[in-house]
XYZ file of N, CA and C in Angstrom:
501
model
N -16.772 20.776 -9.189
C -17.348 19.453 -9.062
C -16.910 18.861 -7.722
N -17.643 17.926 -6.978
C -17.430 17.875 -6.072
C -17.591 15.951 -5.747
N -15.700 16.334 -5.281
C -15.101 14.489 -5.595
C -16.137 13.836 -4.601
N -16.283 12.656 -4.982
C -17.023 11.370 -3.952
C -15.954 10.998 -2.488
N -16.595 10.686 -2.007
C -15.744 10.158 -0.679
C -15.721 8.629 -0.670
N -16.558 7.842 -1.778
C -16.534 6.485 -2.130
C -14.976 5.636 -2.236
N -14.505 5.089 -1.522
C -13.206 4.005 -1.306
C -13.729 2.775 -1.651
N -13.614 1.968 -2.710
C -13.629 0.292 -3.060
C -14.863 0.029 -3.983
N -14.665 1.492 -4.837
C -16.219 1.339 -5.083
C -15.850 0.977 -6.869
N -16.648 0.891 -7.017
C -16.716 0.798 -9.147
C -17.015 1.881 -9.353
N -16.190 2.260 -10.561
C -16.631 3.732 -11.299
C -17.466 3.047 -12.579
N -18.446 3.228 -12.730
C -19.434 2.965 -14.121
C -19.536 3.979 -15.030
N -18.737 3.571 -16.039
C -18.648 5.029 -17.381
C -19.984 4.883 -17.844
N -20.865 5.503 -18.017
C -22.349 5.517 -19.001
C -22.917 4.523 -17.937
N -24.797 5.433 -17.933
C -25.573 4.798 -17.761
C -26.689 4.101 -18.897
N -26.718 3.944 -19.989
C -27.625 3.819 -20.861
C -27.738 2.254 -20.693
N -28.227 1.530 -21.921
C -28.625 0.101 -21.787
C -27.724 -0.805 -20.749
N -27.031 -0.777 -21.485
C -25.444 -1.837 -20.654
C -25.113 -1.131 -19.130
N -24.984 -0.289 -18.571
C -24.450 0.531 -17.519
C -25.313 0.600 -16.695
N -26.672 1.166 -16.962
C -28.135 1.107 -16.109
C -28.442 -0.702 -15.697
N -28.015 -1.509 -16.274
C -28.128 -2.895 -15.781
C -27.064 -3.339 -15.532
N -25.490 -3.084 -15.434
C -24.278 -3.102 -14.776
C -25.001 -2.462 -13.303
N -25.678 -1.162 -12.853
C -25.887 -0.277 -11.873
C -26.615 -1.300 -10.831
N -27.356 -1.716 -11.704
C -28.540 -2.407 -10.971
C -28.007 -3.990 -10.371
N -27.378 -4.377 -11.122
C -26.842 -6.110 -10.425
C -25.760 -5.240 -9.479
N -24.915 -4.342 -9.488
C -24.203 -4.119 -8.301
C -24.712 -3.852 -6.825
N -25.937 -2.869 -7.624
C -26.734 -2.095 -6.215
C -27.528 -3.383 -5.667
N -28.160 -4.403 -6.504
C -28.474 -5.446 -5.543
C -27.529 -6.393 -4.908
N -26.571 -6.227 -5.131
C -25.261 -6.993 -4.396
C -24.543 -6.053 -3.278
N -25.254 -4.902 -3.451
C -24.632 -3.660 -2.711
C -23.122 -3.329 -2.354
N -23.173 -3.531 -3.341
C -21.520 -2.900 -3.875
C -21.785 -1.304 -4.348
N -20.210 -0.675 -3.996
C -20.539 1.017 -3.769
C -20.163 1.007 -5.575
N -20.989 1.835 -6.206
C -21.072 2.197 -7.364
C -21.239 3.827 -7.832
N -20.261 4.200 -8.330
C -20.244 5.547 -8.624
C -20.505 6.180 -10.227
N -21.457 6.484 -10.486
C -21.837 6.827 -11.945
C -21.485 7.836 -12.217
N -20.516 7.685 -13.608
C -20.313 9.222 -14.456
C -21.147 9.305 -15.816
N -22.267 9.677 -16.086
C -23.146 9.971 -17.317
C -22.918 11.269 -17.812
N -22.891 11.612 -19.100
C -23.372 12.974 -19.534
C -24.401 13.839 -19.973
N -25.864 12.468 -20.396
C -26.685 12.413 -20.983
C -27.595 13.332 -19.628
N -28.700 14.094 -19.502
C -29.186 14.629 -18.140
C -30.029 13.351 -17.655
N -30.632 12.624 -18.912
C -31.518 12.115 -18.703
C -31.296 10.838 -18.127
N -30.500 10.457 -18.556
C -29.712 9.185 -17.785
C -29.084 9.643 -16.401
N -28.605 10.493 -16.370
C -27.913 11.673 -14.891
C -29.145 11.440 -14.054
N -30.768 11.690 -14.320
C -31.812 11.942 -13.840
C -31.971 10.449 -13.419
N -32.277 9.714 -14.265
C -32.299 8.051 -14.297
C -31.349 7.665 -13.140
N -30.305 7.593 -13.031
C -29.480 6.905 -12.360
C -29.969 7.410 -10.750
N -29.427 8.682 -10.786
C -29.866 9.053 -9.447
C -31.391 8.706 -8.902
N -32.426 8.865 -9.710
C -33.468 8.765 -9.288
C -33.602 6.527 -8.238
N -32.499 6.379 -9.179
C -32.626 4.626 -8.480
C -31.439 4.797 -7.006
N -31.196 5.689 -6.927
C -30.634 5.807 -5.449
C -28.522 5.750 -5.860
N -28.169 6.335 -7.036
C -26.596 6.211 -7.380
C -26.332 7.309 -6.910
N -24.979 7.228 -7.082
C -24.431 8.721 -6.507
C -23.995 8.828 -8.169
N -23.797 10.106 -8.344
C -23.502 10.215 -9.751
C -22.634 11.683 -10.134
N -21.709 11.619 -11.154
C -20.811 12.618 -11.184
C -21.450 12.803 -12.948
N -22.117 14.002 -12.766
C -22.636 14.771 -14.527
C -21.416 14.935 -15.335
N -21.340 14.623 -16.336
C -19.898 14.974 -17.075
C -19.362 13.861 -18.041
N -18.344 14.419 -18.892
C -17.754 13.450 -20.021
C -16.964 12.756 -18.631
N -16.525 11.558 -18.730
C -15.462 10.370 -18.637
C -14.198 10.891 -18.829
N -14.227 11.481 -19.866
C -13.199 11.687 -20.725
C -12.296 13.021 -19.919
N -13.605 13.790 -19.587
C -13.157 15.393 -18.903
C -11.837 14.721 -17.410
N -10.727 15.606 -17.394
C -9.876 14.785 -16.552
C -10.128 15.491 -15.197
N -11.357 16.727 -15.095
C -11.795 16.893 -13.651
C -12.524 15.789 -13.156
N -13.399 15.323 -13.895
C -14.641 14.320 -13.876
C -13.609 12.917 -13.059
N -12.840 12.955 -13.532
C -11.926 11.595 -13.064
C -11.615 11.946 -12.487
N -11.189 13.444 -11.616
C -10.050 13.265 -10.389
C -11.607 13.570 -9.433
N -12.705 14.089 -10.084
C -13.571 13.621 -8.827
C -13.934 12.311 -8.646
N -13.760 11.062 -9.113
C -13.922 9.697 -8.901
C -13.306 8.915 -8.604
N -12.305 9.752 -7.612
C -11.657 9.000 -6.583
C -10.761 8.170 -7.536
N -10.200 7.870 -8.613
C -9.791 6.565 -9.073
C -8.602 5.939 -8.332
N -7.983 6.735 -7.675
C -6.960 6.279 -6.562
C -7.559 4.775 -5.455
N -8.541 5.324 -5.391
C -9.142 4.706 -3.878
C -10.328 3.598 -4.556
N -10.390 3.662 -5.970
C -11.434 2.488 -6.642
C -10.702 1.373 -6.537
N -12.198 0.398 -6.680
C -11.783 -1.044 -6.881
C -11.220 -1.374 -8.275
N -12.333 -0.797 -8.959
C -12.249 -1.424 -10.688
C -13.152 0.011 -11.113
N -13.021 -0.104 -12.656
C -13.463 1.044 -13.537
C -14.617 0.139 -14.733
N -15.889 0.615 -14.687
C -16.440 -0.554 -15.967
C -16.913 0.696 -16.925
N -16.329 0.526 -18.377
C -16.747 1.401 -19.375
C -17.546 0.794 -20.177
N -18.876 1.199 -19.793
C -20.080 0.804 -20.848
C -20.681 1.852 -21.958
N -19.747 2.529 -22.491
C -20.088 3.811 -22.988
C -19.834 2.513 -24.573
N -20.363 3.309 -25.733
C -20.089 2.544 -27.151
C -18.877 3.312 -27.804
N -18.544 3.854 -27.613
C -17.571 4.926 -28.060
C -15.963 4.501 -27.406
N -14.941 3.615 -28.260
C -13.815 2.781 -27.517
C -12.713 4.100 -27.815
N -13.007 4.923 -28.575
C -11.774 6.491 -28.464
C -12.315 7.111 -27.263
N -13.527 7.386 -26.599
C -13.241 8.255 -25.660
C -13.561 6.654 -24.554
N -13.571 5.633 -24.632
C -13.237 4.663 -23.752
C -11.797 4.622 -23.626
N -11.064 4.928 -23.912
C -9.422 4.120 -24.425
C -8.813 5.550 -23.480
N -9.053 7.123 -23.454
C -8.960 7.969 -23.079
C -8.859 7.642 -21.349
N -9.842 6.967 -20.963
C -10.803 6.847 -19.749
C -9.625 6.178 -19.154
N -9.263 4.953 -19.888
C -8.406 3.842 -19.564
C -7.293 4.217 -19.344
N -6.663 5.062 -20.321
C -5.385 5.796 -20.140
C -5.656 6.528 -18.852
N -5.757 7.473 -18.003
C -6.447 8.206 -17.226
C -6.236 7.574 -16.020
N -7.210 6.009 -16.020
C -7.719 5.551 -14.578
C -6.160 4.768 -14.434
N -5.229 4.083 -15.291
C -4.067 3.761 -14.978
C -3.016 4.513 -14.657
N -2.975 5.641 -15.454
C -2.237 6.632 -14.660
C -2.957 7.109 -13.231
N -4.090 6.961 -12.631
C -4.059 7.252 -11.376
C -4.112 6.303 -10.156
N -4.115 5.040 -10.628
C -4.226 3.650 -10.082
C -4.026 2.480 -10.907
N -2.800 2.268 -10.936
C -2.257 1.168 -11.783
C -2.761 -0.236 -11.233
N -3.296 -0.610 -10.396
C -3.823 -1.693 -9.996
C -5.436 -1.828 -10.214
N -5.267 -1.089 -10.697
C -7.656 -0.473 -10.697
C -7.972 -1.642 -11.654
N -8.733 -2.641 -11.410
C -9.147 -3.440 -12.653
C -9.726 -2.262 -13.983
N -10.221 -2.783 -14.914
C -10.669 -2.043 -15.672
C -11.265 -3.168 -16.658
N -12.605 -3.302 -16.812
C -13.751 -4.106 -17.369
C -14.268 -2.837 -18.318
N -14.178 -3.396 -20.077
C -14.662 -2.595 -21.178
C -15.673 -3.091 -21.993
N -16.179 -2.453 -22.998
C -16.751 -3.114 -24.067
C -16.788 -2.750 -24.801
N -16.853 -2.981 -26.343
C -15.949 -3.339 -27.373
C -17.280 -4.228 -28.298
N -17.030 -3.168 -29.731
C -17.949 -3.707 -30.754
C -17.059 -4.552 -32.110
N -15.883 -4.348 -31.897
C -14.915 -4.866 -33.305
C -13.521 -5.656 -32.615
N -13.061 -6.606 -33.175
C -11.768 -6.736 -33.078
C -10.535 -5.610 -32.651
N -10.660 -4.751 -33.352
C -9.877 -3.656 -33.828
C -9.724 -2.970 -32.095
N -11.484 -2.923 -31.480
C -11.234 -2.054 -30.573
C -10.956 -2.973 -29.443
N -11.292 -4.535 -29.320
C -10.966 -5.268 -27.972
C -9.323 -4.743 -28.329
N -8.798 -4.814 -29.343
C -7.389 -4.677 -29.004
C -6.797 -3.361 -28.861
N -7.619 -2.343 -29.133
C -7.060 -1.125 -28.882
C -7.195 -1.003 -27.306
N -8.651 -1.468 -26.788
C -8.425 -1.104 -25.153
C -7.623 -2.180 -24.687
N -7.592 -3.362 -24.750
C -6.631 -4.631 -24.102
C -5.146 -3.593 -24.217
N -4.376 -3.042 -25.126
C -3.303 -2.143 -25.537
C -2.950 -1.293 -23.936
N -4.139 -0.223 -23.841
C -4.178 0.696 -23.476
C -3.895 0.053 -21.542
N -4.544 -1.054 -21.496
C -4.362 -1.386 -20.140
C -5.749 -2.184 -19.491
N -7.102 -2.121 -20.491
C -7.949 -2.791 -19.846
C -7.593 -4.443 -19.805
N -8.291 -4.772 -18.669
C -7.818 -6.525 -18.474
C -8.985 -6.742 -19.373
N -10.450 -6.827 -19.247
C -11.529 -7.281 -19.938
C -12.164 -6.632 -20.865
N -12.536 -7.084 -21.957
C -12.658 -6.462 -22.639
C -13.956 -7.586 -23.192
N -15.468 -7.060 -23.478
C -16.254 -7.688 -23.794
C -17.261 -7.275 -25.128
N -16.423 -8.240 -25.992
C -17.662 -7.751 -27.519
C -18.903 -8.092 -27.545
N -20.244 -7.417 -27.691
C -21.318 -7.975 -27.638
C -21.625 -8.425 -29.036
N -21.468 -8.610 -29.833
C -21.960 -9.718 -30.537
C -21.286 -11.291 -30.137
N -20.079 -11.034 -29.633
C -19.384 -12.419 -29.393
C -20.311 -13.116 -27.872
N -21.037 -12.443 -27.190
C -21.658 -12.521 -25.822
C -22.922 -13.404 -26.743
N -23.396 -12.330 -27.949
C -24.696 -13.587 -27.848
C -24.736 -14.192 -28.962
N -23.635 -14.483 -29.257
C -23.129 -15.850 -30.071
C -23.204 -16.968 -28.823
N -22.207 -16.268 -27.986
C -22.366 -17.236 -26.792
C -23.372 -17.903 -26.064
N -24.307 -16.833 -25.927
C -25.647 -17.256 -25.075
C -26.091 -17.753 -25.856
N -26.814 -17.662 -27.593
C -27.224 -18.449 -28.089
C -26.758 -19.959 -27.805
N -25.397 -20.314 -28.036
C -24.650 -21.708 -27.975
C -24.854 -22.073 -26.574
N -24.864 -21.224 -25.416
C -25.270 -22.248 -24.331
C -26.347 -22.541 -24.378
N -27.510 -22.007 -25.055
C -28.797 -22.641 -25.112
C -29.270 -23.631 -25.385
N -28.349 -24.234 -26.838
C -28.015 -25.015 -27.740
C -27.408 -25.860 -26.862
N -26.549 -26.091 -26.311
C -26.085 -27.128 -25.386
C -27.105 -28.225 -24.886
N -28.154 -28.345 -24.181
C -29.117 -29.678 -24.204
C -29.353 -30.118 -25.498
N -29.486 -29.493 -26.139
C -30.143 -30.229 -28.086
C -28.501 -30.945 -28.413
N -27.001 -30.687 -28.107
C -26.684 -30.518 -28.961
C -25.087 -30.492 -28.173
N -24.953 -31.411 -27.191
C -23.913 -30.912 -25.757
C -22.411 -31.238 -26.868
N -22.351 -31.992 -27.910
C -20.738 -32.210 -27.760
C -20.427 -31.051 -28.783
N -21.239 -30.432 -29.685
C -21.469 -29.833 -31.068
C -20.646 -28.179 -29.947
N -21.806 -27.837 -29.388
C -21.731 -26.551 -28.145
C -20.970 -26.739 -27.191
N -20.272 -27.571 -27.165
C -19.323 -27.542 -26.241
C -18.013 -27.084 -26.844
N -17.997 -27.747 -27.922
C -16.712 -27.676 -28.774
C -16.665 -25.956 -29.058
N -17.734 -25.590 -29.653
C -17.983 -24.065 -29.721
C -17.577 -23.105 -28.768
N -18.379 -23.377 -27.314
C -17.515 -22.857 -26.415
C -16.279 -22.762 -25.931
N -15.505 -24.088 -26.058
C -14.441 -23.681 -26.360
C -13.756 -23.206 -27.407
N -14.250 -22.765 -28.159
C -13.194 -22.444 -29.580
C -12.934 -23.326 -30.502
N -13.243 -24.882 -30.524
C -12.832 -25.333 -31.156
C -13.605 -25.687 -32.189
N -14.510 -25.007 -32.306
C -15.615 -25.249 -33.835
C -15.703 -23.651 -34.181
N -16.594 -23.788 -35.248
C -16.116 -22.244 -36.198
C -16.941 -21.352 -35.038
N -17.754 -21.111 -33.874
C -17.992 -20.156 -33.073
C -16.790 -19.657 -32.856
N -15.694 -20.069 -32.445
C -14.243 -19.785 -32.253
C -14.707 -19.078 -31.142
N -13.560 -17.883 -31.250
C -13.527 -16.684 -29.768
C -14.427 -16.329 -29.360
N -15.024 -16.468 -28.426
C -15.835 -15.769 -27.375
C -16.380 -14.425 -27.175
N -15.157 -13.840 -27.422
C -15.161 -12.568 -27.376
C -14.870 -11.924 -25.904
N -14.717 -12.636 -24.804
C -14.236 -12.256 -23.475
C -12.733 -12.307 -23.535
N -11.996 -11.310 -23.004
C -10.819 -10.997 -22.869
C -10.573 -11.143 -21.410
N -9.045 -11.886 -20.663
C -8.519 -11.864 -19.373
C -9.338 -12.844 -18.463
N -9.648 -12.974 -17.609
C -9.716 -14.445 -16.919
C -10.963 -14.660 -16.986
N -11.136 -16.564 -16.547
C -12.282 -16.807 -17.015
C -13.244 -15.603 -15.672
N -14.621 -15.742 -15.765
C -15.431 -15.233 -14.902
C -15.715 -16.287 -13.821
N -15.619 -15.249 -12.655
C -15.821 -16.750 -11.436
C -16.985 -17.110 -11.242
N -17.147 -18.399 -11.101
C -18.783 -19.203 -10.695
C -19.340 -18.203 -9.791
């Protein structure tokens, strides 16, 4: 396999729903983005939109020492699978203890298994569109949705883990 020469770039675990539109808001911000998929068809997908892309499990620990993780900015695991996410995590900290690392996470159970392991963010999607619903709700409804957003009505947690997101 043959490592990237990419320095400051994002490693994107999975291209499927979440990862193929992680790919796409980076590449229009043109930020260097390096895709590891296993799927061909997503492998085919990605590259065909102009990624550089490494074929292979995440998980495989050649696959990671070709992705530079030394020389990355941050690591984003959009794969659904938080055991061979948590693997990934273990991995990219042992080769760059400073590497951000942005996850996602379907249960309680697993924001805290990767938060454990070393990811800073950790994002549940049902707690995301609890959220978006409630900011919607905000003109009908500003002190009710506000309180929500913060936590302090039964929406409670968010579901975003580690700092707020910058404007």
């Amino acid at each position: 396999m043959v490592a990237t020469a990419l320095t400051g770039h994002t490693v994107l675990v999975g291209y499927g729903r979440v990862g193929s539109l992680v790919a796409a808001a980076l590449a229009d911000r043109r930020l260097p983005v390096l895709v590891i998929e296993d799927a061909d068809a997503a492998v085919a997908a990605s590259r065909s939109r102009g990624a550089e892309v490494l074929a292979g499990n995440a998980a495989d620990p050649e696959v990671m020492a070709a992705a530079n993780l030394p020389g990355a900015r941050r690591l984003v695991l959009a794969i659904p699978n938080a055991f061979e996410a948590g693997q990934v995590v273990e991995q990219a900290k042992a080769a760059n203890p400073a590497i951000e690392i942005i996850a996602r996470a379907h249960s309680d159970a697993e924001v805290e298994h990767l938060e454990s392991l070393g990811a800073a963010v950790v994002i549940m999607g049902e707690r995301e569109i609890a959220r978006g619903i409630v900011e919607h709700i905000v003109p009908l409804d500003p002190a009710g949705a506000h309180e929500a957003l913060n936590g302090e009505a039964p929406l409670g947690d968010t579901g975003r883990r580690g700092p707020p997101p910058k404007p």
